[in-house]
Amino acid sequence: MTLAETSGPIGEFNKHVGFELTEWQRNHACVEVEIDSYHTNVMGVTHGGVLVSALDFACGMAGCYRPPPEPRFYCMTLTLNTNFIAPMRKGLLRAHGRRVGGGRSVFFAEGEIVLPDGTLIATASGAFKLFDRKPKT
């Protein structure tokens, strides 16, 4: 059983893009995806939307953890500010998110995408609304 299967649904969009939740604990989450040609833009670099989505997912999950057997929290992004630092080509994208503050209903998180060689690709910071259960749509 994968981490994503034990953590509950990760969302159809995240599955479609290929994101995998590889680390998840109190105040921290890591999301990975192997970048392929369909993740890139016309210039051959990873599309900014993929980078933002990975950071959003990692930051959100960083604030949604509850230790088993408690049910996980859910969240909705209120704001997300992203900085693109360097281009990323094919390879493993690893986005780390960490909860940095907040309270019972809103939390704040920061994230970054760093290549294995230490190159900083993008950073993000945001505010997220917490829910005890999955909101009805």
N, CA, C and O atoms as a DFTB+ gen file, in Angstrom:
548 C
 N C O
     1  1       0.843      -1.174       0.000
     2  2       0.000       0.000       0.000
     3  2       0.896       1.248       0.000
     4  3       1.841       1.339       0.783
     5  1       0.591       2.204      -0.881
     6  2       1.397       3.409      -0.980
     7  2       0.967       4.430       0.063
     8  3      -0.102       4.313       0.661
     9  1       1.812       5.430       0.274
    10  2       1.489       6.499       1.212
    11  2       0.201       7.192       0.798
    12  3      -0.631       7.506       1.649
    13  1       0.024       7.432      -0.486
    14  2      -1.187       8.093      -0.964
    15  2      -2.429       7.281      -0.635
    16  3      -3.467       7.850      -0.299
    17  1      -2.339       5.966      -0.727
    18  2      -3.490       5.111      -0.429
    19  2      -3.836       5.158       1.055
    20  3      -5.011       5.067       1.412
    21  1      -2.843       5.300       1.925
    22  2      -3.109       5.348       3.355
    23  2      -3.541       6.734       3.807
    24  3      -4.147       6.875       4.869
    25  1      -3.239       7.761       3.018
    26  2      -3.548       9.132       3.418
    27  2      -4.906       9.602       2.928
    28  3      -5.324      10.711       3.260
    29  1      -5.589       8.809       2.168
    30  2      -6.868       9.230       1.619
    31  2      -6.676       9.780       0.222
    32  3      -5.568       9.761      -0.313
    33  1      -7.747      10.268      -0.367
    34  2      -7.688      10.720      -1.754
    35  2      -6.749      11.909      -1.922
    36  3      -6.718      12.819      -1.094
    37  1      -5.988      11.880      -3.004
    38  2      -5.096      12.998      -3.300
    39  2      -5.669      13.882      -4.395
    40  3      -5.063      14.892      -4.754
    41  1      -6.804      13.525      -4.921
    42  2      -7.454      14.338      -5.941
    43  2      -7.152      13.848      -7.344
    44  3      -6.038      13.419      -7.645
    45  1      -8.142      13.917      -8.179
    46  2      -7.999      13.433      -9.552
    47  2      -6.977      14.235     -10.342
    48  3      -6.221      13.663     -11.127
    49  1      -6.938      15.555     -10.149
    50  2      -5.961      16.365     -10.874
    51  2      -4.539      15.933     -10.522
    52  3      -3.707      15.740     -11.408
    53  1      -4.265      15.782      -9.223
    54  2      -2.920      15.394      -8.789
    55  2      -2.531      14.035      -9.357
    56  3      -1.387      13.837      -9.766
    57  1      -3.477      13.097      -9.386
    58  2      -3.204      11.788      -9.985
    59  2      -2.928      11.923     -11.473
    60  3      -2.001      11.305     -11.997
    61  1      -3.737      12.736     -12.156
    62  2      -3.598      12.907     -13.606
    63  2      -2.224      13.468     -13.982
    64  3      -1.614      13.027     -14.956
    65  1      -1.745      14.431     -13.211
    66  2      -0.436      15.029     -13.483
    67  2       0.690      14.050     -13.148
    68  3       1.790      14.152     -13.692
    69  1       0.409      13.094     -12.243
    70  2       1.408      12.099     -11.870
    71  2       2.050      12.340     -10.521
    72  3       3.048      11.701     -10.189
    73  1       1.493      13.257      -9.734
    74  2       2.053      13.553      -8.422
    75  2       1.905      12.368      -7.485
    76  3       0.897      11.662      -7.495
    77  1       2.937      12.168      -6.676
    78  2       2.903      11.142      -5.639
    79  2       3.322      11.782      -4.325
    80  3       4.346      12.462      -4.257
    81  1       2.530      11.564      -3.284
    82  2       2.867      12.031      -1.944
    83  2       3.848      11.027      -1.354
    84  3       3.462       9.910      -1.010
    85  1       5.122      11.418      -1.235
    86  2       6.164      10.476      -0.814
    87  2       6.574      10.625       0.646
    88  3       7.133       9.694       1.227
    89  1       6.307      11.772       1.240
    90  2       6.574      11.989       2.660
    91  2       5.393      12.767       3.217
    92  3       4.896      13.700       2.587
    93  1       4.950      12.371       4.404
    94  2       3.840      13.082       5.029
    95  2       3.895      12.867       6.519
    96  3       3.754      11.745       7.005
    97  1       4.101      13.946       7.240
    98  2       4.141      13.912       8.697
    99  2       3.704      15.281       9.205
   100  3       3.419      16.182       8.416
   101  1       3.654      15.427      10.491
   102  2       3.224      16.700      11.071
   103  2       4.076      17.843      10.520
   104  3       5.301      17.830      10.638
   105  1       3.419      18.817       9.925
   106  2       4.037      20.052       9.414
   107  2       4.972      19.868       8.228
   108  3       5.720      20.789       7.904
   109  1       4.957      18.721       7.571
   110  2       5.846      18.501       6.417
   111  2       5.211      17.531       5.422
   112  3       4.561      16.558       5.803
   113  1       5.414      17.821       4.146
   114  2       4.996      16.902       3.086
   115  2       5.953      17.036       1.914
   116  3       6.523      18.103       1.682
   117  1       6.123      15.951       1.181
   118  2       6.934      15.951      -0.026
   119  2       6.119      15.324      -1.148
   120  3       5.512      14.266      -0.980
   121  1       6.117      15.991      -2.287
   122  2       5.412      15.533      -3.484
   123  2       6.450      15.341      -4.582
   124  3       7.329      16.182      -4.771
   125  1       6.342      14.226      -5.306
   126  2       7.288      13.947      -6.386
   127  2       6.548      13.622      -7.673
   128  3       5.430      13.107      -7.661
   129  1       7.197      13.935      -8.772
   130  2       6.734      13.537     -10.100
   131  2       7.955      13.497     -11.017
   132  3       8.832      14.358     -10.945
   133  1       7.993      12.501     -11.865
   134  2       9.056      12.405     -12.867
   135  2       8.616      13.244     -14.066
   136  3       7.631      12.920     -14.728
   137  1       9.349      14.321     -14.340
   138  2       8.983      15.238     -15.420
   139  2       9.275      14.587     -16.772
   140  3      10.365      14.066     -17.012
   141  1       8.276      14.633     -17.637
   142  2       8.383      14.087     -18.991
   143  2       7.992      15.189     -19.972
   144  3       7.661      16.297     -19.551
   145  1       8.026      14.905     -21.245
   146  2       7.773      15.931     -22.261
   147  2       6.383      16.555     -22.132
   148  3       6.218      17.735     -22.440
   149  1       5.388      15.800     -21.688
   150  2       4.041      16.359     -21.564
   151  2       3.901      17.313     -20.375
   152  3       2.858      17.952     -20.231
   153  1       4.913      17.425     -19.528
   154  2       4.919      18.390     -18.427
   155  2       5.605      19.699     -18.833
   156  3       5.665      20.633     -18.034
   157  1       6.116      19.777     -20.054
   158  2       6.938      20.926     -20.447
   159  2       6.171      21.901     -21.338
   160  3       5.130      21.574     -21.908
   161  1       6.719      23.102     -21.437
   162  2       6.137      24.123     -22.304
   163  2       6.852      24.126     -23.658
   164  3       7.684      23.258     -23.922
   165  1       6.534      25.083     -24.500
   166  2       7.100      25.148     -25.844
   167  2       8.624      25.353     -25.824
   168  3       9.300      25.045     -26.806
   169  1       9.158      25.865     -24.723
   170  2      10.601      26.082     -24.609
   171  2      11.335      24.842     -24.107
   172  3      12.562      24.844     -24.010
   173  1      10.585      23.777     -23.785
   174  2      11.208      22.535     -23.343
   175  2      11.538      22.488     -21.858
   176  3      12.258      21.597     -21.408
   177  1      11.018      23.438     -21.098
   178  2      11.225      23.416     -19.647
   179  2       9.896      23.095     -18.962
   180  3       8.831      23.246     -19.561
   181  1       9.961      22.657     -17.717
   182  2       8.757      22.304     -16.981
   183  2       7.809      23.499     -16.920
   184  3       8.198      24.604     -16.542
   185  1       6.574      23.254     -17.295
   186  2       5.555      24.300     -17.319
   187  2       5.369      24.864     -15.909
   188  3       5.347      24.116     -14.932
   189  1       5.237      26.178     -15.815
   190  2       5.053      26.826     -14.524
   191  2       3.845      26.315     -13.774
   192  3       3.854      26.278     -12.544
   193  1       2.800      25.918     -14.492
   194  2       1.613      25.379     -13.845
   195  2       1.885      24.081     -13.103
   196  3       1.273      23.810     -12.070
   197  1       2.801      23.279     -13.629
   198  2       3.186      22.036     -12.953
   199  2       3.940      22.365     -11.670
   200  3       3.708      21.748     -10.631
   201  1       4.843      23.338     -11.746
   202  2       5.618      23.735     -10.566
   203  2       4.696      24.292      -9.481
   204  3       4.815      23.918      -8.315
   205  1       3.776      25.185      -9.859
   206  2       2.850      25.781      -8.892
   207  2       1.955      24.702      -8.282
   208  3       1.721      24.696      -7.073
   209  1       1.459      23.799      -9.113
   210  2       0.580      22.731      -8.614
   211  2       1.298      21.836      -7.619
   212  3       0.721      21.455      -6.601
   213  1       2.549      21.495      -7.899
   214  2       3.326      20.659      -6.977
   215  2       3.551      21.380      -5.654
   216  3       3.430      20.774      -4.589
   217  1       3.875      22.662      -5.712
   218  2       4.080      23.437      -4.487
   219  2       2.781      23.591      -3.704
   220  3       2.784      23.496      -2.476
   221  1       1.675      23.825      -4.399
   222  2       0.373      23.950      -3.760
   223  2       0.002      22.653      -3.047
   224  3      -0.451      22.682      -1.903
   225  1       0.189      21.529      -3.709
   226  2      -0.133      20.222      -3.137
   227  2       0.735      19.952      -1.906
   228  3       0.224      19.531      -0.869
   229  1       2.051      20.192      -2.017
   230  2       2.966      19.925      -0.903
   231  2       2.667      20.832       0.292
   232  3       2.641      20.369       1.433
   233  1       2.443      22.119       0.034
   234  2       2.150      23.054       1.131
   235  2       0.824      22.707       1.795
   236  3       0.721      22.726       3.021
   237  1      -0.182      22.393       1.003
   238  2      -1.475      22.034       1.561
   239  2      -1.410      20.783       2.416
   240  3      -1.950      20.753       3.522
   241  1      -0.755      19.758       1.911
   242  2      -0.652      18.511       2.659
   243  2       0.163      18.682       3.937
   244  3      -0.068      17.969       4.914
   245  1       1.112      19.619       3.946
   246  2       1.918      19.855       5.146
   247  2       1.052      20.274       6.334
   248  3       1.417      20.031       7.484
   249  1      -0.078      20.895       6.064
   250  2      -0.954      21.328       7.138
   251  2      -2.132      20.417       7.401
   252  3      -2.928      20.688       8.300
   253  1      -2.267      19.339       6.638
   254  2      -3.443      18.451       6.733
   255  2      -3.183      17.151       7.473
   256  3      -4.062      16.292       7.535
   257  1      -2.005      16.994       8.028
   258  2      -1.667      15.714       8.654
   259  2      -2.326      15.562      10.025
   260  3      -2.369      16.505      10.815
   261  1      -2.827      14.384      10.289
   262  2      -3.243      13.933      11.617
   263  2      -2.703      12.523      11.766
   264  3      -2.810      11.728      10.833
   265  1      -2.129      12.190      12.910
   266  2      -1.590      10.840      13.062
   267  2      -2.703       9.792      13.064
   268  3      -3.775      10.032      13.620
   269  1      -2.458       8.636      12.449
   270  2      -3.452       7.552      12.465
   271  2      -3.745       7.155      13.907
   272  3      -2.844       7.198      14.744
   273  1      -4.944       6.782      14.209
   274  2      -6.063       6.471      13.314
   275  2      -6.982       7.661      13.066
   276  3      -8.056       7.488      12.489
   277  1      -6.594       8.860      13.483
   278  2      -7.427      10.045      13.250
   279  2      -7.605      10.271      11.749
   280  3      -6.682      10.029      10.972
   281  1      -8.792      10.735      11.339
   282  2      -8.966      11.061       9.914
   283  2      -8.176      12.320       9.577
   284  3      -8.044      13.221      10.405
   285  1      -7.663      12.373       8.375
   286  2      -6.869      13.526       7.949
   287  2      -7.713      14.772       7.863
   288  3      -8.936      14.697       7.749
   289  1      -7.061      15.926       7.916
   290  2      -7.709      17.194       7.612
   291  2      -7.767      17.345       6.094
   292  3      -7.066      16.643       5.365
   293  1      -8.589      18.246       5.634
   294  2      -8.610      18.681       4.237
   295  2      -8.361      20.174       4.248
   296  3      -8.527      20.823       5.280
   297  1      -7.964      20.728       3.109
   298  2      -7.743      22.167       3.067
   299  2      -8.073      22.727       1.694
   300  3      -8.201      22.005       0.705
   301  1      -8.206      24.043       1.680
   302  2      -8.440      24.780       0.453
   303  2      -7.446      25.937       0.435
   304  3      -7.266      26.622       1.442
   305  1      -6.812      26.149      -0.690
   306  2      -5.847      27.236      -0.818
   307  2      -6.569      28.573      -0.836
   308  3      -7.496      28.783      -1.618
   309  1      -6.132      29.478       0.040
   310  2      -6.664      30.836       0.060
   311  2      -5.778      31.776      -0.751
   312  3      -6.271      32.585      -1.536
   313  1      -4.473      31.662      -0.555
   314  2      -3.500      32.431      -1.340
   315  2      -2.279      31.553      -1.573
   316  3      -1.962      30.684      -0.760
   317  1      -1.606      31.786      -2.677
   318  2      -0.336      31.100      -2.934
   319  2       0.513      32.021      -3.789
   320  3       0.162      32.337      -4.926
   321  1       1.629      32.443      -3.230
   322  2       2.585      33.287      -3.953
   323  2       3.756      32.418      -4.373
   324  3       4.328      31.698      -3.555
   325  1       4.108      32.487      -5.641
   326  2       5.151      31.618      -6.176
   327  2       6.245      32.450      -6.827
   328  3       5.974      33.450      -7.491
   329  1       7.487      32.019      -6.625
   330  2       8.647      32.640      -7.266
   331  2       9.341      31.585      -8.112
   332  3       9.720      30.527      -7.609
   333  1       9.507      31.875      -9.400
   334  2      10.234      30.982     -10.297
   335  2      11.680      31.459     -10.343
   336  3      11.951      32.597     -10.725
   337  1      12.603      30.592      -9.956
   338  2      14.001      30.987      -9.804
   339  2      14.853      30.520     -10.977
   340  3      15.654      31.287     -11.512
   341  1      14.681      29.265     -11.375
   342  2      15.498      28.684     -12.455
   343  2      14.639      27.706     -13.253
   344  3      13.664      27.170     -12.727
   345  1      14.992      27.468     -14.520
   346  2      14.227      26.504     -15.322
   347  2      14.543      25.071     -14.911
   348  3      15.638      24.767     -14.439
   349  1      13.565      24.208     -15.102
   350  2      13.750      22.777     -14.838
   351  2      13.422      22.007     -16.097
   352  3      12.388      22.235     -16.724
   353  1      14.300      21.098     -16.464
   354  2      14.045      20.228     -17.607
   355  2      13.547      18.894     -17.084
   356  3      13.044      18.829     -15.962
   357  1      13.670      17.853     -17.845
   358  2      13.216      16.532     -17.410
   359  2      13.997      16.054     -16.194
   360  3      15.128      16.478     -15.957
   361  1      13.380      15.173     -15.436
   362  2      14.011      14.627     -14.241
   363  2      13.006      14.567     -13.110
   364  3      11.811      14.783     -13.313
   365  1      13.494      14.273     -11.921
   366  2      12.629      14.149     -10.755
   367  2      12.363      15.514     -10.135
   368  3      13.285      16.206      -9.702
   369  1      11.093      15.886     -10.101
   370  2      10.676      17.102      -9.409
   371  2      10.281      16.679      -8.000
   372  3       9.473      15.768      -7.819
   373  1      10.854      17.345      -7.011
   374  2      10.554      17.060      -5.608
   375  2      10.185      18.386      -4.934
   376  3      11.027      19.269      -4.771
   377  1       8.923      18.509      -4.550
   378  2       8.438      19.716      -3.883
   379  2       8.247      19.419      -2.400
   380  3       7.550      18.475      -2.029
   381  1       8.865      20.226      -1.570
   382  2       8.718      20.092      -0.120
   383  2       7.848      21.229       0.390
   384  3       8.028      22.381      -0.006
   385  1       6.903      20.905       1.269
   386  2       6.068      21.905       1.904
   387  2       6.191      21.775       3.402
   388  3       6.369      20.675       3.925
   389  1       6.097      22.909       4.105
   390  2       6.146      22.877       5.563
   391  2       5.187      23.922       6.125
   392  3       5.134      25.067       5.678
   393  1       4.446      23.480       7.109
   394  2       3.541      24.392       7.814
   395  2       4.400      25.278       8.700
   396  3       5.257      24.783       9.432
   397  1       4.177      26.589       8.638
   398  2       5.009      27.514       9.407
   399  2       4.218      28.314      10.440
   400  3       4.800      29.109      11.177
   401  1       2.912      28.117      10.505
   402  2       2.122      28.837      11.498
   403  2       0.646      28.707      11.218
   404  3       0.218      27.972      10.329
   405  1      -0.126      29.446      12.007
   406  2      -1.566      29.434      11.843
   407  2      -2.275      28.922      13.074
   408  3      -1.679      28.751      14.138
   409  1      -3.561      28.680      12.905
   410  2      -4.384      28.236      14.019
   411  2      -5.250      27.060      13.646
   412  3      -4.852      26.202      12.859
   413  1      -6.459      27.026      14.226
   414  2      -7.354      25.890      14.009
   415  2      -8.078      25.927      12.678
   416  3      -8.481      24.878      12.174
   417  1      -8.256      27.100      12.095
   418  2      -9.022      27.158      10.851
   419  2      -8.210      27.606       9.642
   420  3      -8.589      27.318       8.507
   421  1      -7.106      28.300       9.864
   422  2      -6.243      28.748       8.765
   423  2      -4.796      28.482       9.155
   424  3      -4.388      28.738      10.288
   425  1      -4.027      27.966       8.201
   426  2      -2.596      27.789       8.458
   427  2      -1.785      28.387       7.324
   428  3      -2.295      28.641       6.233
   429  1      -0.512      28.605       7.609
   430  2       0.419      29.175       6.643
   431  2       1.492      28.142       6.340
   432  3       1.927      27.404       7.223
   433  1       1.914      28.097       5.080
   434  2       2.923      27.126       4.674
   435  2       3.873      27.745       3.663
   436  3       3.537      28.696       2.958
   437  1       5.069      27.176       3.617
   438  2       6.084      27.562       2.640
   439  2       6.565      26.306       1.943
   440  3       6.534      25.216       2.514
   441  1       7.008      26.463       0.713
   442  2       7.502      25.314      -0.033
   443  2       8.624      25.688      -0.963
   444  3       8.875      26.861      -1.243
   445  1       9.302      24.642      -1.441
   446  2      10.386      24.858      -2.393
   447  2      10.587      23.611      -3.237
   448  3      10.304      22.489      -2.816
   449  1      11.083      23.846      -4.440
   450  2      11.503      22.777      -5.329
   451  2      12.995      22.968      -5.539
   452  3      13.438      23.995      -6.053
   453  1      13.762      21.963      -5.133
   454  2      15.218      22.000      -5.248
   455  2      15.664      20.728      -5.955
   456  3      15.246      19.630      -5.587
   457  1      16.512      20.874      -6.973
   458  2      17.048      19.709      -7.677
   459  2      18.079      18.987      -6.814
   460  3      18.621      19.577      -5.880
   461  1      18.355      17.718      -7.115
   462  2      19.357      16.974      -6.341
   463  2      20.724      17.659      -6.282
   464  3      21.464      17.469      -5.317
   465  1      21.072      18.463      -7.313
   466  2      22.371      19.158      -7.297
   467  2      22.337      20.448      -6.483
   468  3      23.336      21.164      -6.415
   469  1      21.171      20.753      -5.854
   470  2      21.056      21.941      -5.022
   471  2      20.471      23.152      -5.718
   472  3      20.282      24.185      -5.076
   473  1      20.178      23.066      -7.005
   474  2      19.606      24.192      -7.740
   475  2      18.189      24.468      -7.259
   476  3      17.333      23.585      -7.285
   477  1      17.949      25.695      -6.823
   478  2      16.623      26.110      -6.394
   479  2      15.809      26.470      -7.626
   480  3      16.197      27.353      -8.391
   481  1      14.677      25.791      -7.824
   482  2      13.825      25.992      -8.997
   483  2      12.702      26.978      -8.709
   484  3      12.469      27.896      -9.496
   485  1      12.006      26.800      -7.593
   486  2      10.875      27.668      -7.273
   487  2      10.592      27.623      -5.774
   488  3      10.923      26.655      -5.089
   489  1       9.972      28.693      -5.287
   490  2       9.538      28.759      -3.898
   491  2       8.079      29.226      -3.867
   492  3       7.574      29.792      -4.836
   493  1       7.419      28.978      -2.745
   494  2       6.034      29.418      -2.592
   495  2       5.733      29.669      -1.124
   496  3       6.383      29.112      -0.239
   497  1       4.740      30.515      -0.876
   498  2       4.198      30.702       0.465
   499  2       2.709      30.952       0.305
   500  3       2.272      31.581      -0.659
   501  1       1.937      30.453       1.259
   502  2       0.501      30.601       1.119
   503  2      -0.257      30.441       2.410
   504  3       0.303      30.095       3.451
   505  1      -1.553      30.703       2.318
   506  2      -2.490      30.520       3.409
   507  2      -3.531      29.499       2.962
   508  3      -3.945      29.491       1.802
   509  1      -3.953      28.638       3.890
   510  2      -4.846      27.527       3.578
   511  2      -5.930      27.422       4.636
   512  3      -5.654      27.562       5.828
   513  1      -7.157      27.178       4.209
   514  2      -8.302      26.985       5.098
   515  2      -8.408      25.513       5.427
   516  3      -8.395      24.674       4.526
   517  1      -8.514      25.181       6.720
   518  2      -8.624      23.789       7.172
   519  2     -10.073      23.353       7.320
   520  3     -10.942      24.140       7.695
   521  1     -10.317      22.078       7.018
   522  2     -11.622      21.454       7.199
   523  2     -11.427      20.118       7.908
   524  3     -10.464      19.403       7.630
   525  1     -12.337      19.776       8.826
   526  2     -12.277      18.481       9.525
   527  2     -12.646      17.325       8.610
   528  3     -12.221      16.191       8.831
   529  1     -13.427      17.608       7.594
   530  2     -13.825      16.551       6.661
   531  2     -13.897      17.157       5.267
   532  3     -13.893      18.377       5.104
   533  1     -13.961      16.308       4.287
   534  2     -13.992      16.732       2.899
   535  2     -15.233      17.597       2.665
   536  3     -16.351      17.151       2.925
   537  1     -15.051      18.829       2.179
   538  2     -16.206      19.688       1.925
   539  2     -17.112      19.092       0.847
   540  3     -16.640      18.461      -0.099
   541  1     -18.401      19.300       1.002
   542  2     -19.353      18.816      -0.008
   543  2     -19.318      19.744      -1.201
   544  3     -19.198      20.960      -1.050
   545  1     -19.424      19.169      -2.393
   546  2     -19.427      19.989      -3.602
   547  2     -20.787      20.011      -4.253
   548  3     -20.966      20.657      -5.286
